[in-house]
Coordinates of C-alpha atoms in Angstrom, one line a residue:
X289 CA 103.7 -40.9 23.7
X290 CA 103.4 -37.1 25.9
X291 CA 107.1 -37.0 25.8
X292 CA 107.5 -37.5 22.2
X293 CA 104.8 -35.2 20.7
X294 CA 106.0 -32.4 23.3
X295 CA 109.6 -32.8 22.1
X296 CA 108.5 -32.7 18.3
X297 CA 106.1 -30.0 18.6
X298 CA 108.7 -28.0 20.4
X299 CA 111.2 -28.9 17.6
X300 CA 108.8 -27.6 15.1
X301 CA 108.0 -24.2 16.6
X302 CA 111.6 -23.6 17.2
X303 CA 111.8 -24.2 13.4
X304 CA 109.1 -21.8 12.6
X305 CA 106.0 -24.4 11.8
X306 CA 103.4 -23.7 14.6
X307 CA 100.8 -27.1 15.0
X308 CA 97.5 -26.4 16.9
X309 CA 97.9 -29.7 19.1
X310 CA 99.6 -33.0 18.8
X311 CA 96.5 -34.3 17.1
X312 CA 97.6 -32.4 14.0
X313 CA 101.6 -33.8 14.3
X314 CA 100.2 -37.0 14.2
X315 CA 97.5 -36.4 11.2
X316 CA 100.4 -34.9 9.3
X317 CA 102.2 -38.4 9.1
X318 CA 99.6 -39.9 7.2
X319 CA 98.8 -37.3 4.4
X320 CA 99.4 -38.7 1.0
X321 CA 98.2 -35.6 -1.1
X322 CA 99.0 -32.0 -1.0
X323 CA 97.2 -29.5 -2.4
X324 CA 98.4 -26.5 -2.6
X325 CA 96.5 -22.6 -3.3
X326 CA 98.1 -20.9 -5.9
X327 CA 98.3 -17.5 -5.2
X328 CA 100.1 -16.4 -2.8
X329 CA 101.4 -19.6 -1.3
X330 CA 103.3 -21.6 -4.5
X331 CA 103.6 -18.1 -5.7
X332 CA 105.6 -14.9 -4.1
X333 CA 102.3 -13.0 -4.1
X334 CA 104.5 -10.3 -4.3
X335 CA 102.6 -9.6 -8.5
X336 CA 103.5 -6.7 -10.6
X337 CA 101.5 -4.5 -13.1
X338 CA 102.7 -5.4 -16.4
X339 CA 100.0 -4.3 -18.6
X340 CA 97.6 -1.6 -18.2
X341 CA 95.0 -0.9 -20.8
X342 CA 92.4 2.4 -20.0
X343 CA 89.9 2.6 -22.9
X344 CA 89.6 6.5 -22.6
X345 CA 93.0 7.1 -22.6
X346 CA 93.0 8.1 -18.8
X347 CA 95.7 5.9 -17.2
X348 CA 96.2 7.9 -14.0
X349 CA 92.3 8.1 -13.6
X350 CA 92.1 4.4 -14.6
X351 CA 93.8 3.5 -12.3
X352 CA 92.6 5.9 -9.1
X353 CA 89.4 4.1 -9.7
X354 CA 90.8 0.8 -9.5
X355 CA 93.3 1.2 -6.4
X356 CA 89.7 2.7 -4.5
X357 CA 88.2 -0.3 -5.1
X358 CA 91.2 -2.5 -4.4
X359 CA 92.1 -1.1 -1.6
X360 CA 89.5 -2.7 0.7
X361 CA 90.8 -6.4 -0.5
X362 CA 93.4 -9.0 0.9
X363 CA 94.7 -10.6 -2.6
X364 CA 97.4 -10.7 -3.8
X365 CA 96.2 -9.1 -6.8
X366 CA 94.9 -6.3 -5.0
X367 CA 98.5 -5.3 -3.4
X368 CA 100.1 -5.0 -7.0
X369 CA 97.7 -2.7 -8.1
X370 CA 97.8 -0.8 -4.9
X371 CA 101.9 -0.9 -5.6
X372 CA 101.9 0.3 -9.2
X373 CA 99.3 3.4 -8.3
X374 CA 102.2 4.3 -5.5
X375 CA 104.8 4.3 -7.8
X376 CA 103.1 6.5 -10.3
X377 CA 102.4 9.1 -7.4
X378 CA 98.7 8.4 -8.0
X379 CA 96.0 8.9 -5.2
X380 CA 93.3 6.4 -5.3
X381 CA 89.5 7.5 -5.1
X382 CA 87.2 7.1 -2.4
X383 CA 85.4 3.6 -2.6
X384 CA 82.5 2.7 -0.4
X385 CA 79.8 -0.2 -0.2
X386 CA 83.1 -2.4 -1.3
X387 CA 81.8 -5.9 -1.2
X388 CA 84.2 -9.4 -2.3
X389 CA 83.3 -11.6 -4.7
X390 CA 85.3 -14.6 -4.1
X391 CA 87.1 -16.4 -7.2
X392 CA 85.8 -13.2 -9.3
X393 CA 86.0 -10.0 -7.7
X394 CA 84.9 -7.0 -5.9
X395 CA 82.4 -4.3 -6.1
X396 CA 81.4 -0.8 -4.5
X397 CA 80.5 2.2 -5.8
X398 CA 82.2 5.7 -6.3
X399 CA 81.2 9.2 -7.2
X400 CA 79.6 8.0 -10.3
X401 CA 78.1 4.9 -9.1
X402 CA 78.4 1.2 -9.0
X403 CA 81.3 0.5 -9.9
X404 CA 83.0 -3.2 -10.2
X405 CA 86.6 -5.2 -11.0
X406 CA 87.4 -8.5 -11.5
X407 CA 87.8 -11.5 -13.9
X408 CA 86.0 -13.0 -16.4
X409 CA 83.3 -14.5 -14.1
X410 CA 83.0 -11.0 -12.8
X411 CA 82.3 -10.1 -16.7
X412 CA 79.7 -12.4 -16.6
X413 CA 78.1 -11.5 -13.8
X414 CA 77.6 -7.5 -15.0
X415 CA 76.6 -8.9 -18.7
X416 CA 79.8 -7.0 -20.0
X417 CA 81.8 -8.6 -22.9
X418 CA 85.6 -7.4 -23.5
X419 CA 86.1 -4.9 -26.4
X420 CA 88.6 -5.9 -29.2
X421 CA 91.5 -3.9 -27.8
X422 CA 91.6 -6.4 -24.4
X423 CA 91.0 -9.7 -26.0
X424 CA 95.3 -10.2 -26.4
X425 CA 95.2 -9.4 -22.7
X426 CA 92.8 -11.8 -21.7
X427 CA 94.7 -14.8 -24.0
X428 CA 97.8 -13.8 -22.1
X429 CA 99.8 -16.1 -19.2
X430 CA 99.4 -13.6 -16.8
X431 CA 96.4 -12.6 -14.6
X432 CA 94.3 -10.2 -15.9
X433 CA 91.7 -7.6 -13.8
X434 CA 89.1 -5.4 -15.6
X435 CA 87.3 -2.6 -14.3
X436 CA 83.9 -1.4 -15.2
X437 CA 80.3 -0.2 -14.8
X438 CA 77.8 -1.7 -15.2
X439 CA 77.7 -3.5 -18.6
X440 CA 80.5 -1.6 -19.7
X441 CA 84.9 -2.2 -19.7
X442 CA 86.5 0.8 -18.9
X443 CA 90.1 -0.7 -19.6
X444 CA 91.8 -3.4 -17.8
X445 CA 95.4 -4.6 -16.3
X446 CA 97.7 -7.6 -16.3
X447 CA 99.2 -8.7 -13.3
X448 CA 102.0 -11.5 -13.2
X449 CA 103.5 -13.4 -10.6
X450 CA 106.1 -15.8 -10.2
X451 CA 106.6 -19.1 -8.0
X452 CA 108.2 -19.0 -4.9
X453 CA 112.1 -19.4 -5.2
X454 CA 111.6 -22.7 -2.3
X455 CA 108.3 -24.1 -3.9
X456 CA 109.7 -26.5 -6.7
X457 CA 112.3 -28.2 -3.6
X458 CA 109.2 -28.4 -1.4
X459 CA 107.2 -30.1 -3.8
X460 CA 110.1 -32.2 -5.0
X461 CA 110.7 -33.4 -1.3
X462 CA 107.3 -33.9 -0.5
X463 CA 107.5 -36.2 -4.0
X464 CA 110.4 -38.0 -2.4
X465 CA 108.7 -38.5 1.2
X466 CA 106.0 -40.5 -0.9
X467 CA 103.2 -38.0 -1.1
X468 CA 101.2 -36.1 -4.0
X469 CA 101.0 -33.0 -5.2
X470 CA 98.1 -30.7 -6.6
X471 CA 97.8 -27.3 -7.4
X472 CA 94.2 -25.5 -7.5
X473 CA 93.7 -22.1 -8.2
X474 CA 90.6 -19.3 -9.5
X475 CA 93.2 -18.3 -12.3
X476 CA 93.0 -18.9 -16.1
X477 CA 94.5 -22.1 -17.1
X478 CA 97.1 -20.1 -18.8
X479 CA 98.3 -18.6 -16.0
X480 CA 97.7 -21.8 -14.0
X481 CA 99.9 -23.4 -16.3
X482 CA 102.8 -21.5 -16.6
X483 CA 103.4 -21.3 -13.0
X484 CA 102.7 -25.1 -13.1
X485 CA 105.7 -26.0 -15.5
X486 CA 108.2 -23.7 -13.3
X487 CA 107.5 -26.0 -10.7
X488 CA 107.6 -29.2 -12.5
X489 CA 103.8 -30.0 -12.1
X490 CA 102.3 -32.0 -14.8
X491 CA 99.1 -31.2 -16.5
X492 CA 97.0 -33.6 -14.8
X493 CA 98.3 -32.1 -11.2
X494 CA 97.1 -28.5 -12.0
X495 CA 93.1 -27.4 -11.6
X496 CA 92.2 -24.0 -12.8
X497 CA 89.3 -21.9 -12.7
X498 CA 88.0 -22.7 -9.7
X499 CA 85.6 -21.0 -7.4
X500 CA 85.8 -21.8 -3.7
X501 CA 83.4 -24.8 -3.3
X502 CA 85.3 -26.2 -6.5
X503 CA 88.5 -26.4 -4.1
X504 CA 86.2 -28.3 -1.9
X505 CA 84.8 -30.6 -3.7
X506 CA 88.5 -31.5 -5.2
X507 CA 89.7 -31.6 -1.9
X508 CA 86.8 -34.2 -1.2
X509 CA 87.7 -36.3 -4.2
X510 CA 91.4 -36.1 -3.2
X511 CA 90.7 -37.3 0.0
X512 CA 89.4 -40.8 -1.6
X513 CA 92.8 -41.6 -2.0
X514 CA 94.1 -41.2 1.7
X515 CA 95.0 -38.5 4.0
X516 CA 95.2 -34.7 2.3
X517 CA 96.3 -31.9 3.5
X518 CA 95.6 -28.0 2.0
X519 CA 97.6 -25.5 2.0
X520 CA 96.5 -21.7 1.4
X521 CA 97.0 -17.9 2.4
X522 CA 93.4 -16.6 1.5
X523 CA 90.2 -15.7 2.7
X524 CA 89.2 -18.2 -0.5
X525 CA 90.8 -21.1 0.8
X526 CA 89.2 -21.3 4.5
X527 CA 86.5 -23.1 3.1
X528 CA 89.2 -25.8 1.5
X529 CA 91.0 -25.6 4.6
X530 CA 88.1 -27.1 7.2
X531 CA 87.1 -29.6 4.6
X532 CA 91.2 -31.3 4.6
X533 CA 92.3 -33.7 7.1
X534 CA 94.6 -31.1 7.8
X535 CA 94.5 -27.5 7.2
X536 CA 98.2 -25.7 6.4
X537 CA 98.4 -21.7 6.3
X538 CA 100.9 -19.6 5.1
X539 CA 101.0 -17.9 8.6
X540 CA 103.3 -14.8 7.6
X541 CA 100.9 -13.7 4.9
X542 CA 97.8 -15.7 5.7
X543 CA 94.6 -13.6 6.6
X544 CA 92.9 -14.1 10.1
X545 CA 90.1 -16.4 8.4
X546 CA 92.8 -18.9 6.6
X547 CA 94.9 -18.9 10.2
X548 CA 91.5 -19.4 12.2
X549 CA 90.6 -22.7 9.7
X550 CA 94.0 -24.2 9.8
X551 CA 95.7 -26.9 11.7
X552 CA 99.3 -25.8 11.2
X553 CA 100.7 -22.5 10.2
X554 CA 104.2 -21.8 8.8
X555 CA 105.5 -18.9 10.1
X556 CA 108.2 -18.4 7.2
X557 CA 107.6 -18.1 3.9
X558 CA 110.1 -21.5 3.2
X559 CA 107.7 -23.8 1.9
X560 CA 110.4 -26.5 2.4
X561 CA 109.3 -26.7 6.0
X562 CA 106.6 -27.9 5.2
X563 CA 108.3 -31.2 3.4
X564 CA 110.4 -30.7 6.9
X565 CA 107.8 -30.5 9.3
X566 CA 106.0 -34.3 7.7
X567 CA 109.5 -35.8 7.7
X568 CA 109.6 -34.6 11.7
X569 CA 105.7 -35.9 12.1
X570 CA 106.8 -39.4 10.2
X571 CA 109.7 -39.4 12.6
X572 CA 107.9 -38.5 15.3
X573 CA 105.5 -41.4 14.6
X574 CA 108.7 -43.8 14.1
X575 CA 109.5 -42.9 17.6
X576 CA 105.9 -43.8 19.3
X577 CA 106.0 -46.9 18.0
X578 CA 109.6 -47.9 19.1
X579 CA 108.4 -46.5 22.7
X580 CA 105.3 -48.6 22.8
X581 CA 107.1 -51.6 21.5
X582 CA 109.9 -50.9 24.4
X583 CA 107.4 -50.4 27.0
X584 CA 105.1 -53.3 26.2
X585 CA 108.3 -55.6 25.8
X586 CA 109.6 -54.3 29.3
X587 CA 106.2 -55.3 31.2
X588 CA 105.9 -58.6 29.2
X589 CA 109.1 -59.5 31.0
X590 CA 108.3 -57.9 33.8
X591 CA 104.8 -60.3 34.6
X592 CA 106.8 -62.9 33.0
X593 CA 109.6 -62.7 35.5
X594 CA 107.4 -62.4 38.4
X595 CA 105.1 -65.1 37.6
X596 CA 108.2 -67.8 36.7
X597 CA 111.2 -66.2 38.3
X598 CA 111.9 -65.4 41.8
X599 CA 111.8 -61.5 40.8
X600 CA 113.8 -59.7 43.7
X601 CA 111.0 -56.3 44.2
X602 CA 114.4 -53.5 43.8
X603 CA 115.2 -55.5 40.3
X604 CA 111.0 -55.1 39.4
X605 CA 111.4 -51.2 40.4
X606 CA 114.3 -50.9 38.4
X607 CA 113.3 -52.7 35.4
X608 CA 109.6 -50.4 35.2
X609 CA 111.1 -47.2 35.9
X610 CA 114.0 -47.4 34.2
X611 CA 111.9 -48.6 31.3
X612 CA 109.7 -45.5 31.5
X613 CA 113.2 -43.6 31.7
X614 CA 114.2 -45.1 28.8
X615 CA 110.9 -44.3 26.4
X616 CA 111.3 -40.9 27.7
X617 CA 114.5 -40.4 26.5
X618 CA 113.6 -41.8 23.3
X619 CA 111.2 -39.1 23.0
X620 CA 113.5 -36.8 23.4
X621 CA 115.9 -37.3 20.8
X622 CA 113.2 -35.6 19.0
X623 CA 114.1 -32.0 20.5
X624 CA 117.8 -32.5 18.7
X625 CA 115.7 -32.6 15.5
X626 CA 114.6 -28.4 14.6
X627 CA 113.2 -28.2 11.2
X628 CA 115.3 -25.3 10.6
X629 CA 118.4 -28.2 10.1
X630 CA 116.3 -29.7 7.4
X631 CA 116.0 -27.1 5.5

């Protein structure tokens, strides 16, 4: 069994998926569900501004206010906007007392005061309601963001993002391998659902709106059904992360927290290790058994021999060790195996 899991987990660092001990190869075997974060792990996080709405007609100040208060935060979100106020030549504002929201938003205040952005549950939260003029924004597919104070909008952006060019094969291999896939994410179910059908997820395998013990509890029910693993980049998906049988995090652009919760961490952004690294751990597990099987069979004959047979003692030595030779060079094979070939 040492040599096998050694020679596996070697195969899968050398192929960029880092496990935390062989406890999590072998847990890996057994999931039968997915579930995958949105943002930033099915998707490139790599969101652009493509709608900016300031309700005094300021768009440079707009969004100096904005890139302040997002510049304290990890999302994905929060880099766009930080991007877009770059490429305009646009120096944020100072922000202090910044404080996450998760699943809604952040807050802090400025020169002028508290001041807040986020989604709608961040609306609700301040008591604000959206004016006319950024109702088509919020029925959009894309991610929207509103700044404000207090009670009151001061304008709002839209962010879109797209799915990661390797997510649809990953989640079509995992399909094939036998396993489950969900997708949970704090977006709109607009949003959710438009990055859902570019990766060939069907309705009922998309949650949306979710706040972080939301992705807990789902990950609870999921794991009714068997073995499931989570996969997520964020500070919002820790939580989800300790609850799965086994935690997966998006190690290149993880934060510290999701990394620290996990049980595995893909050091590329090539979610078709993942599918990889289970059909390694299935292997793997393939492989144990065969070795058991050998070396049980081996002293079964062994006794047998002794007991019934006159067993010369250099043919006993030779039978056991080469036996134990044997299983470890079944093990192994497994180093020939680098997930970077499957992929």
């Amino acid at each position: 069994v040492p040599a096998a899991i050694l020679s596996a987990l070697s195969a899968a660092a050398r192929g960029g998926v880092l496990f935390k001990g062989g406890a999590a190869l072998e847990t890996l075997a057994e999931v039968q569900v997915f579930a995958f974060d949105k943002t930033g792990t099915l998707t490139t996080g790599q969101a652009g501004v493509t709608g900016l709405v300031a309700l005094d007609g300021d768009e440079a100040g707009f969004l100096a206010r904005l890139a302040g208060l997002e510049a304290q935060s990890e999302h994905p979100v929060a880099a766009a906007i930080r991007r877009e106020t770059a490429a305009r030549g646009i120096v944020a504002l100072p922000v202090t007392e910044v404080r996450s929201h998760p699943s809604e938003g952040i807050t802090g205040r400025d020169e002028a005061g508290a001041i807040w952005a986020g989604n709608a549950r961040m609306l609700d939260r301040m008591g604000a309601t959206l004016p006319p003029g950024l109702a088509q924004m919020a029925d959009s597919a894309e991610t929207m963001v509103a700044l404000g104070r207090g009670d009151r909008v001061l304008g709002a952006v839209t962010v879109a993002d797209e799915p990661r060019p390797t997510a649809a094969a990953a989640l079509a291999a995992l399909r094939g391998g036998g396993a489950g896939v969900l997708m949970m994410t704090g977006d709109r179910a607009p949003v959710a659902a438009r990055i859902g059908a570019g990766l060939g997820l069907a309705p009922a395998e998309i949650s949306a709106g979710l706040l972080p013990a939301d992705k807990v509890a789902l990950v609870d029910q999921a794991a009714r059904r068997g073995k499931v693993a989570f996969v997520g980049d964020g500070v919002n998906d820790a939580a989800a992360l300790a609850r799965a049988d086994i935690g997966v995090a998006m190690g290149v652009a993880g934060s510290e927290v999701a990394l620290q919760a996990a049980d595995v961490a893909l050091m590329a952004e090539d979610l078709r290790k993942l599918a990889a690294a289970r059909a390694l751990a299935r292997r793997t597990a393939r492989v144990i058994r065969q070795n058991l099987t050998l070396a049980l069979g081996a002293m079964v004959a062994l006794v047998g021999s002794s007991l019934f047979l006159d067993l010369p003692l250099p043919l006993a030595v030779l039978g056991h060790e080469g036996g134990t030779v044997l299983v470890v060079l079944n093990g192994l094979r497994l180093l020939t195996d680098p997930i970077r070939s499957r992929t």
